[in-house]
Amino acid sequence: MNDRPIHLLLFGPPGAGKSTQTDYLLQHWNLVPISTGALLRAQVARATEIGKQVSGILSRGELVADEIIIRVLRARLDALSPAQGFLLDGFPRNTPQAQALDQILHELHRPLHAAIFLELGMAEAINRLGGRRICHGGGADEIIHISDEAAVARCIERGGLLVQRPDDLPNVIIRRLAVYHAQTEPLLNFYRPRGIVCVVDAAGSPHEVARRVSAALEQMTRAT
Ligand code: AP5
């Protein structure tokens, strides 16, 4: 298994820690991270055609049209070399996207080895997203929680600004969670019959969650 490229996806509610756990996984697994949310935010920041089309959709917490996101994802997967594995963060988000992913992976001869589901209650998701701020300026961007007084003070000292993601406003968080429950959560039943789902409790510190994810993944990839 170790010398073959590994193909994984991470899913779970907004705030479950998909991006955070991606960073941990990359320390030990040779994977190319592909975050559709980050790809879309980069398009918005660069004011590309796609960025202009999707900016309002992101700010409202809705899903971008399947045909756009599938095109973006396909281009990213096509650019991988055969030896590179990948970790999808935020794709697929509904059944048509999961079906499209099946088709793409079939064409690329890349089987999906595991779908890691980060399970988190709504109250904690709202707390994490509602309190998330990006300390921007005076060095590399840093993600902090607004209740972390020491981190806020450090940010101010270095001349940074506390920026909130437009989709982290309270009404948008609620909308993102509703979209997740209606469209993304059913993917558990899409992948379960294949025996590739690892359900991981996403409560606790990022480090604790990372230990659980690694343990689940070791077990899953040993069995593959
Ligand atoms: P995306 O960027 O994927 O956002 P999301 O899934 O809504 O979730 P987040 O990135 O906010 O949360 P996360 O689970 O990655 O957690 P994170 O590690 O960041 O998508 C944004 C938008 O793009 C979508 O709403 C949609 O419009 C569009 N989009 C993207 N993909 C699409 C697709 N396939 N189809 C259509 N549209 C698509 O952590 C969150 C916070 O919690 C951080 O502050 C972090 O520091 C903190 N945290 C993480 N883990 C812990 C922990 N264990 N304890 C305490 N705090 C923690």
Coordinates of C-alpha atoms and ligand atoms in Angstrom, one line a residue:
M1 CA 0.0 0.0 0.0
N2 CA 2.8 2.4 1.0
D3 CA 4.4 2.6 -2.4
R4 CA 1.1 3.1 -4.2
P5 CA -0.6 6.5 -4.3
I6 CA -3.5 6.8 -1.8
H7 CA -6.8 8.4 -2.7
L8 CA -8.8 9.8 0.2
L9 CA -11.6 12.2 0.9
L10 CA -12.5 14.0 4.1
F11 CA -16.1 15.1 4.7
G12 CA -18.2 16.4 7.6
P13 CA -20.1 19.5 8.6
P14 CA -18.6 23.0 8.2
G15 CA -16.3 23.5 11.2
A16 CA -15.6 19.8 11.7
G17 CA -11.9 20.5 11.0
K18 CA -11.4 19.2 7.5
S19 CA -8.7 21.7 6.6
T20 CA -7.1 21.5 10.0
Q21 CA -6.9 17.7 9.8
T22 CA -5.6 17.9 6.2
D23 CA -2.6 19.8 7.6
Y24 CA -2.0 17.1 10.1
L25 CA -2.3 14.3 7.6
L26 CA 0.1 15.9 5.2
Q27 CA 2.8 15.6 7.9
H28 CA 2.8 11.8 7.7
W29 CA 1.1 10.9 4.4
N30 CA 2.4 11.7 1.0
L31 CA -0.8 13.3 -0.4
V32 CA -1.7 16.3 -2.5
P33 CA -4.4 18.2 -0.7
I34 CA -7.3 19.5 -2.8
S35 CA -9.7 21.8 -1.0
T36 CA -12.5 22.9 -3.3
G37 CA -13.4 25.7 -0.8
A38 CA -9.8 27.0 -1.0
L39 CA -9.7 26.7 -4.8
L40 CA -12.9 28.7 -5.0
R41 CA -11.8 31.4 -2.5
A42 CA -8.6 31.7 -4.6
Q43 CA -10.6 32.3 -7.7
V44 CA -12.7 35.0 -5.9
A45 CA -9.5 36.7 -4.6
R46 CA -8.1 36.8 -8.1
A47 CA -11.4 38.0 -9.5
T48 CA -11.3 35.4 -12.3
E49 CA -14.5 34.7 -14.4
I50 CA -15.3 31.7 -12.1
G51 CA -14.5 33.9 -9.0
K52 CA -17.0 36.5 -10.1
Q53 CA -19.6 33.8 -10.8
V54 CA -19.2 32.1 -7.4
S55 CA -18.5 35.0 -5.0
G56 CA -22.1 35.7 -4.0
I57 CA -22.8 32.0 -3.7
L58 CA -20.0 31.5 -1.2
S59 CA -21.1 34.5 0.8
R60 CA -24.6 33.1 1.1
G61 CA -23.4 29.7 2.2
E62 CA -24.9 27.9 -0.8
L63 CA -23.2 25.3 -3.0
V64 CA -21.6 26.3 -6.2
A65 CA -23.2 24.7 -9.3
D66 CA -22.1 21.1 -9.8
E67 CA -20.8 21.7 -13.4
I68 CA -18.5 24.5 -12.2
I69 CA -17.0 22.7 -9.3
I70 CA -16.7 19.4 -11.2
R71 CA -14.8 21.2 -13.9
V72 CA -12.4 22.8 -11.3
L73 CA -11.9 19.5 -9.6
R74 CA -11.3 17.6 -12.8
A75 CA -8.6 20.1 -13.9
R76 CA -6.9 19.6 -10.5
L77 CA -6.9 15.8 -10.7
D78 CA -5.8 15.8 -14.3
A79 CA -2.7 17.8 -13.2
L80 CA -1.5 15.1 -10.8
S81 CA 1.3 12.8 -11.8
P82 CA 0.4 9.1 -11.6
A83 CA 2.6 8.7 -8.5
Q84 CA 0.8 11.3 -6.5
G85 CA -2.0 10.4 -4.1
F86 CA -4.6 13.0 -3.1
L87 CA -6.8 14.1 -0.2
L88 CA -10.1 15.8 -1.2
D89 CA -11.3 18.3 1.4
G90 CA -14.9 19.5 0.6
F91 CA -15.6 17.4 -2.4
P92 CA -18.0 15.7 -3.1
R93 CA -20.8 17.7 -1.3
N94 CA -23.9 16.0 -2.8
T95 CA -24.8 12.8 -4.7
P96 CA -24.4 14.1 -8.2
Q97 CA -20.8 15.2 -7.3
A98 CA -20.1 11.8 -5.8
Q99 CA -21.3 10.2 -9.0
A100 CA -19.2 12.5 -11.1
L101 CA -16.2 11.7 -8.9
D102 CA -16.8 8.0 -9.4
Q103 CA -16.7 8.5 -13.2
I104 CA -13.6 10.7 -13.1
L105 CA -11.7 8.2 -10.9
H106 CA -12.8 5.4 -13.1
E107 CA -11.4 7.2 -16.1
L108 CA -8.1 8.0 -14.3
H109 CA -7.8 4.4 -12.9
R110 CA -7.6 5.7 -9.4
P111 CA -9.7 3.8 -6.8
L112 CA -11.0 5.7 -3.7
H113 CA -9.4 4.0 -0.6
A114 CA -11.1 5.8 2.2
A115 CA -13.8 8.4 3.0
I116 CA -13.1 9.9 6.4
F117 CA -16.2 11.3 8.0
L118 CA -15.5 13.9 10.8
E119 CA -18.5 13.9 13.1
L120 CA -19.3 17.0 15.1
G121 CA -22.3 18.4 16.9
M122 CA -24.0 21.6 15.7
A123 CA -23.2 23.7 18.8
E124 CA -19.5 23.1 18.6
A125 CA -19.5 23.7 14.8
I126 CA -21.2 27.1 15.4
N127 CA -18.8 27.9 18.2
R128 CA -15.7 27.2 16.0
L129 CA -17.0 29.0 12.9
G130 CA -18.6 32.0 14.7
G131 CA -15.4 32.6 16.6
R132 CA -13.0 32.0 13.7
R133 CA -10.9 35.1 12.8
I134 CA -7.9 35.3 10.4
C135 CA -5.1 37.4 11.7
H136 CA -4.0 39.1 8.5
G137 CA -1.0 41.4 8.0
G138 CA 2.3 41.6 9.8
G139 CA 3.4 38.2 8.6
A140 CA 1.8 34.9 7.6
D141 CA -2.0 34.7 8.0
E142 CA -3.0 32.9 11.3
I143 CA -6.3 31.4 12.2
I144 CA -7.4 32.1 15.7
H145 CA -10.5 32.0 17.9
I146 CA -11.9 35.3 19.1
S147 CA -12.1 33.9 22.6
D148 CA -8.3 33.3 22.7
E149 CA -7.3 36.6 24.3
A150 CA -3.5 35.9 24.0
A151 CA -3.8 35.2 20.3
V152 CA -5.8 38.4 19.7
A153 CA -3.2 40.4 21.6
R154 CA -0.4 38.8 19.6
C155 CA -2.2 39.7 16.4
I156 CA -2.7 43.3 17.4
E157 CA 1.0 43.6 18.6
R158 CA 2.3 42.5 15.2
G159 CA 0.0 45.0 13.4
G160 CA -2.4 42.4 12.1
L161 CA -6.1 42.8 11.4
L162 CA -8.8 40.4 12.5
V163 CA -10.7 39.4 9.4
Q164 CA -13.9 37.3 9.4
R165 CA -14.7 35.0 6.5
P166 CA -18.0 36.4 4.9
D167 CA -19.5 32.9 5.2
D168 CA -18.7 32.8 9.0
L169 CA -21.5 35.4 9.8
P170 CA -24.1 33.8 12.0
N171 CA -27.0 33.5 9.5
V172 CA -24.6 32.1 6.8
I173 CA -23.2 29.5 9.3
I174 CA -26.8 28.3 9.9
R175 CA -27.4 28.2 6.1
R176 CA -24.2 26.2 5.5
L177 CA -25.1 23.7 8.2
A178 CA -28.6 23.3 6.7
V179 CA -27.2 22.7 3.2
Y180 CA -24.7 20.2 4.8
H181 CA -27.5 18.2 6.5
A182 CA -29.7 18.2 3.4
Q183 CA -27.1 17.5 0.7
T184 CA -23.8 16.3 2.1
E185 CA -24.6 14.1 5.1
P186 CA -26.5 11.6 2.9
L187 CA -23.1 10.8 1.3
L188 CA -22.5 8.6 4.4
N189 CA -25.1 6.2 2.9
F190 CA -23.6 6.6 -0.6
Y191 CA -20.1 5.4 0.6
R192 CA -21.0 3.0 3.4
P193 CA -21.9 0.0 1.3
R194 CA -18.4 0.1 -0.2
G195 CA -16.8 -0.4 3.2
I196 CA -14.5 2.6 2.9
V197 CA -16.1 4.9 5.5
C198 CA -14.1 5.8 8.7
V199 CA -16.3 7.7 11.2
V200 CA -14.1 9.8 13.5
D201 CA -15.3 11.9 16.5
A202 CA -14.1 15.4 15.6
A203 CA -14.7 16.8 19.1
G204 CA -11.6 17.5 21.3
S205 CA -8.3 19.2 20.5
P206 CA -7.0 19.2 16.9
H207 CA -4.2 17.0 18.1
E208 CA -6.6 14.4 19.6
V209 CA -8.7 14.3 16.5
A210 CA -5.6 13.9 14.4
R211 CA -4.6 10.8 16.4
R212 CA -8.0 9.3 15.8
V213 CA -7.9 10.1 12.1
S214 CA -4.4 8.5 11.8
A215 CA -5.5 5.4 13.7
A216 CA -8.6 5.0 11.5
L217 CA -6.6 5.5 8.4
E218 CA -3.8 3.1 9.3
Q219 CA -6.4 0.4 9.9
M220 CA -8.3 1.2 6.7
T221 CA -5.2 1.2 4.5
R222 CA -3.7 -1.9 6.1
A223 CA -7.0 -3.7 5.1
T224 CA -6.9 -2.4 1.5
Ligands
AP5_1 P1 -15.2 25.1 2.5 O1 -14.0 26.0 2.5 O2 -15.0 23.7 2.2 O3 -15.9 25.3 3.9 P2 -16.8 24.4 4.9 O4 -16.8 22.9 4.5 O5 -18.0 25.1 5.1 O6 -16.0 24.3 6.2 P3 -14.8 25.1 6.8 O7 -13.6 25.2 5.8 O8 -15.3 26.3 7.4 O9 -14.5 24.1 7.9 P4 -13.6 22.8 8.0 O10 -14.4 21.6 8.3 O11 -12.6 22.7 6.9 O12 -12.9 23.2 9.3 P5 -11.5 24.0 9.6 O13 -10.4 23.1 9.7 O14 -11.5 25.1 8.6 O15 -16.3 25.6 1.5 C1 -16.7 27.0 1.5 C2 -17.7 27.2 0.5 O16 -17.2 26.9 -0.9 C3 -19.0 26.3 0.6 O17 -19.9 26.9 1.5 C4 -19.5 26.4 -0.9 O18 -20.1 27.6 -1.2 C5 -18.2 26.3 -1.7 N1 -17.8 24.9 -2.0 C6 -16.8 24.3 -1.6 N2 -16.7 23.0 -2.0 C7 -17.8 22.9 -2.8 C8 -18.4 21.8 -3.6 N3 -17.8 20.6 -3.6 N4 -19.5 22.0 -4.2 C9 -20.2 23.2 -4.2 N5 -19.7 24.3 -3.5 C10 -18.6 24.1 -2.8 O19 -11.8 24.5 11.1 C11 -12.9 25.5 11.3 C12 -12.5 26.3 12.5 O20 -12.4 25.4 13.7 C13 -11.1 26.9 12.4 O21 -11.1 28.2 13.0 C14 -10.2 25.9 13.2 O22 -9.0 26.5 13.7 C15 -11.1 25.4 14.2 N6 -10.9 24.0 14.6 C16 -10.6 23.0 13.8 N7 -10.5 21.8 14.5 C17 -10.7 22.2 15.8 C18 -10.7 21.4 17.0 N8 -10.5 20.1 17.0 N9 -10.9 22.1 18.2 C19 -11.1 23.4 18.1 N10 -11.1 24.2 17.0 C20 -10.9 23.6 15.9

